[in-house]
XYZ file of C-alpha atoms in Angstrom:
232
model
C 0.000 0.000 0.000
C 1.535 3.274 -1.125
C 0.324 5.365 1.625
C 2.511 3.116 4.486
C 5.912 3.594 2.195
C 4.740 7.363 2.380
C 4.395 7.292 5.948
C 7.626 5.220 6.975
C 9.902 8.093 4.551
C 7.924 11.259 5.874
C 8.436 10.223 9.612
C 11.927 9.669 9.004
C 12.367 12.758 7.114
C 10.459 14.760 9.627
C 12.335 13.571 12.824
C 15.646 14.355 11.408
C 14.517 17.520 10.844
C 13.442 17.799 14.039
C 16.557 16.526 15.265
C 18.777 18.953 13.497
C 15.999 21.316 14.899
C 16.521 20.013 18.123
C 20.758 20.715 17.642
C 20.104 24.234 16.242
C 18.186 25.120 19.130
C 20.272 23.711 21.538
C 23.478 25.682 20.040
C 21.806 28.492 20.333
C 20.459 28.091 23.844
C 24.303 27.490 25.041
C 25.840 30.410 22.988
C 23.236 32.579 24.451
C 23.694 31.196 28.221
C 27.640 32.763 27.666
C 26.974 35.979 26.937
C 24.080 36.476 29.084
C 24.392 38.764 32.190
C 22.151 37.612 34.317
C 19.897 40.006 37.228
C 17.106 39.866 39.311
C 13.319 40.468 38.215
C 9.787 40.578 39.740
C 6.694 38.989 38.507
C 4.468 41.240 37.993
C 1.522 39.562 36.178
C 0.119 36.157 35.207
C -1.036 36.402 31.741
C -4.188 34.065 31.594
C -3.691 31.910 27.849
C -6.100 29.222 26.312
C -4.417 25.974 25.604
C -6.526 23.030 24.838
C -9.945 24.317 26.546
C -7.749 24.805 29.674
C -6.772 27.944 31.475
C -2.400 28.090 31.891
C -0.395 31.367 33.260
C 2.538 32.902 31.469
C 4.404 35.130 34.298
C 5.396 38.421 32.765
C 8.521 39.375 34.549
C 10.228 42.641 34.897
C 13.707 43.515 35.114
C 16.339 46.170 35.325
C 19.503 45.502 32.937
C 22.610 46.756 34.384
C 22.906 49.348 31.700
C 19.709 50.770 33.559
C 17.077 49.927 30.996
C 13.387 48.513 32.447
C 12.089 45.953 30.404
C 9.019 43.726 30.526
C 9.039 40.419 29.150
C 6.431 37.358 29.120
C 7.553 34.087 29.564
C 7.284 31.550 26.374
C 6.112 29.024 28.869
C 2.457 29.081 30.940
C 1.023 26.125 33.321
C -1.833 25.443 35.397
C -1.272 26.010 38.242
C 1.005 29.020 37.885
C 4.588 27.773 38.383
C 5.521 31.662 40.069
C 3.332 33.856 41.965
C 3.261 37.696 41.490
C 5.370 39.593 43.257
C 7.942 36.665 43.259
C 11.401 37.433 42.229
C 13.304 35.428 39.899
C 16.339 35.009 38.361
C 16.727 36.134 34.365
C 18.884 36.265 31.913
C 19.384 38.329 29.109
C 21.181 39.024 25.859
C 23.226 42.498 26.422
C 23.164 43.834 22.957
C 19.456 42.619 22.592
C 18.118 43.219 26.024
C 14.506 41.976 25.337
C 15.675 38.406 24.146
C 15.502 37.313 27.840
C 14.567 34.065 29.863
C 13.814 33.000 32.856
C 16.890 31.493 34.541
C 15.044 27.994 35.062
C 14.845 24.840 33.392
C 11.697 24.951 31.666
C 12.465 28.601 30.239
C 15.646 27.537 28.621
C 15.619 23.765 28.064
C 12.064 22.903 27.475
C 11.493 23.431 23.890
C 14.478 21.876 23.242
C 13.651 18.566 25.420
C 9.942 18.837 23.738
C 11.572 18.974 20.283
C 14.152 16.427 20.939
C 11.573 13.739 22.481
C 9.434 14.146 19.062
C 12.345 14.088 16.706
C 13.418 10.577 18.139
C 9.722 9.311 18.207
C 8.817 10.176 14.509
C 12.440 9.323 13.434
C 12.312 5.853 14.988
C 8.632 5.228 13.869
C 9.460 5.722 10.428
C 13.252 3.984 10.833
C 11.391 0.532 12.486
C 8.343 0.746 9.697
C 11.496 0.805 6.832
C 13.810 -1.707 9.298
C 10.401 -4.539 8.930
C 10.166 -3.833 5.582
C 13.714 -4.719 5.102
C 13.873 -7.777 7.349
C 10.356 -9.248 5.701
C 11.789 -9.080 2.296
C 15.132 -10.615 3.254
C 13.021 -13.647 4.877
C 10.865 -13.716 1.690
C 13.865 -13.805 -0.877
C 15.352 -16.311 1.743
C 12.359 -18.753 1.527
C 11.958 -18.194 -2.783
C 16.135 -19.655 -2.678
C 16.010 -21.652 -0.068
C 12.552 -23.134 1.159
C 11.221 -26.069 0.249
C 7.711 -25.634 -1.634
C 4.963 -27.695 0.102
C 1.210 -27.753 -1.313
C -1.228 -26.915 1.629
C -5.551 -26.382 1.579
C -7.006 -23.145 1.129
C -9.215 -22.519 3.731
C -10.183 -18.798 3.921
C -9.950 -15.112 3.454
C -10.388 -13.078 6.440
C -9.420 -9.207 7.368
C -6.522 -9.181 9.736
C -8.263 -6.795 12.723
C -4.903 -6.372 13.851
C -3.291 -4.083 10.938
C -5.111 -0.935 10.727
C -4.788 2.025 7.839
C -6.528 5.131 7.644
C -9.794 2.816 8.776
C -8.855 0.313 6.620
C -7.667 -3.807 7.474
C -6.003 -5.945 5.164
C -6.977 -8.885 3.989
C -5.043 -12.446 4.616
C -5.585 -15.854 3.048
C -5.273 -18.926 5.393
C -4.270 -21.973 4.148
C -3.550 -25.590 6.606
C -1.454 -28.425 6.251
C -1.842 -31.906 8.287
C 1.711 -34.143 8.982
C 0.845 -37.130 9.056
C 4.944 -37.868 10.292
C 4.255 -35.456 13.424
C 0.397 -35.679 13.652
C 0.690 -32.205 13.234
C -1.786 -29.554 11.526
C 0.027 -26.393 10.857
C -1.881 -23.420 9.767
C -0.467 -20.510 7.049
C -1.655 -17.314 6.897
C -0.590 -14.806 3.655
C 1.105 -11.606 3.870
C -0.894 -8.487 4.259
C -3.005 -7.747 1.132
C -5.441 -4.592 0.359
C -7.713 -5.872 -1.655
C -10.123 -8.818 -1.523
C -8.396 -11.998 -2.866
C -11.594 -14.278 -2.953
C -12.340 -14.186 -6.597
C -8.670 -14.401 -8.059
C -7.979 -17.705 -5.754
C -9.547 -20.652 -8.688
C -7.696 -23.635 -6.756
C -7.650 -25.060 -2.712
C -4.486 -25.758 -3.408
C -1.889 -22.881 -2.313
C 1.966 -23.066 -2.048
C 3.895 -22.514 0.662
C 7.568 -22.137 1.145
C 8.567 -23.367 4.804
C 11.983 -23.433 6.252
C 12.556 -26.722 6.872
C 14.723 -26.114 10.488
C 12.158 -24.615 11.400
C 8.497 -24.464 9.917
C 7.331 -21.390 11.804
C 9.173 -19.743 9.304
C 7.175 -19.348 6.097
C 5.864 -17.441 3.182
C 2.721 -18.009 1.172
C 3.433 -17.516 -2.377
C 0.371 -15.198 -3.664
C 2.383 -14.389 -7.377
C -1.312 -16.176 -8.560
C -2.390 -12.837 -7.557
C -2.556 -9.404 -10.131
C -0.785 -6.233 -8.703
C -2.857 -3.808 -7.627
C -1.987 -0.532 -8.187
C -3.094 1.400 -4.512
């Protein structure tokens, strides 16, 4: 399905950009931690802000730069509850030559985006890495089995959607298919890779091959080549 080999590359893509995102910001955090001077301020307000149908608090803090220069800034980060009450005084730091670019000297102020931005740059990256990493491994163990398996005829039995696989609303289907060993007294039951469109009417025999790993016949692939290409 085109839309998964869409989603696996523009995960990736967009956690390494996130990730360099996450660098760039960082960088810039510690090169303006340097040349910060750093004095004391006073909250002076709690700027009420609607986030998700709930109420947060921005403090808006102001300070005196040692050049002698009042300014007023609001912090880029509210909660609920307030994390300072007004009238508290805080630490801040500040950028000399641009006196307004100023933070709260506190973790959230200065490292927050950045840990917010890092933690979704790793979870889209690896998403989209693991969704590329199956599809690698799966068609290493299928080009294994075409070389290497041995080719065993087993029943079909049915079609069913596999309720497990879900994609924009939609399950795949699966055929099933069952061998009986009559060496091990064994029925073993075969189920078809993931397909997104109903195989019923293309299947014209109960017979369906199977390539098994004979060390081990857990490992398996149905061969559905009987099957026409959809293009999705």
């Amino acid at each position: 399905m085109k839309i998964i080999s869409i989603i696996k590359y523009l995960f990736t893509a967009a956690g390494l950009v996130l990730l360099v995102g996450t660098v760039y910001l960082y960088l810039d955090k510690q090169a303006f931690i340097k040349k910060a001077e750093v004095v004391q301020g006073d909250v002076v307000e709690l700027v009420r802000e609607r986030s998700n149908n709930s109420i947060m608090y921005a403090p808006v803090v102001s300070f005196i730069t040692k050049e002698g220069s009042k300014i007023e800034i609001t912090s880029s980060v509210s909660s609920n509850p307030p994390s300072y009450n007004v009238g508290e005084t805080v630490e801040i730091m500040y950028n000399p030559k641009e006196p307004n670019k100023a933070n709260i000297n506190s973790f959230e102020s200065l490292w927050l985006g950045v840990l917010v931005m890092g933690i979704f740059g790793i979870i889209f990256f690896l998403v989209g890495f693991l969704i590329i990493l199956y599809g690698i491994k799966k068609q290493r163990k299928k080009q294994y089995l075409l070389d290497n398996g041995k080719r065993i005829s087993t029943t079909f039995n049915e079609v069913q959607l596999n309720y497990n696989f879900e994609v924009n609303g939609r399950n795949p289907y699966q055929i099933k298919s069952q061998c009986f060993n009559i060496q091990t007294n064994k029925m073993y039951v075969f189920e078809s890779e993931n397909i997104w469109f109903d195989p019923t009417e293309f299947i014209k025999t109960d017979e369906i091959k199977v390539l098994i790993d004979p060390d081990n016949p857990k490992n398996y692939y149905m061969d559905i080549s009987f099957l026409p290409v959809m293009d999705n």
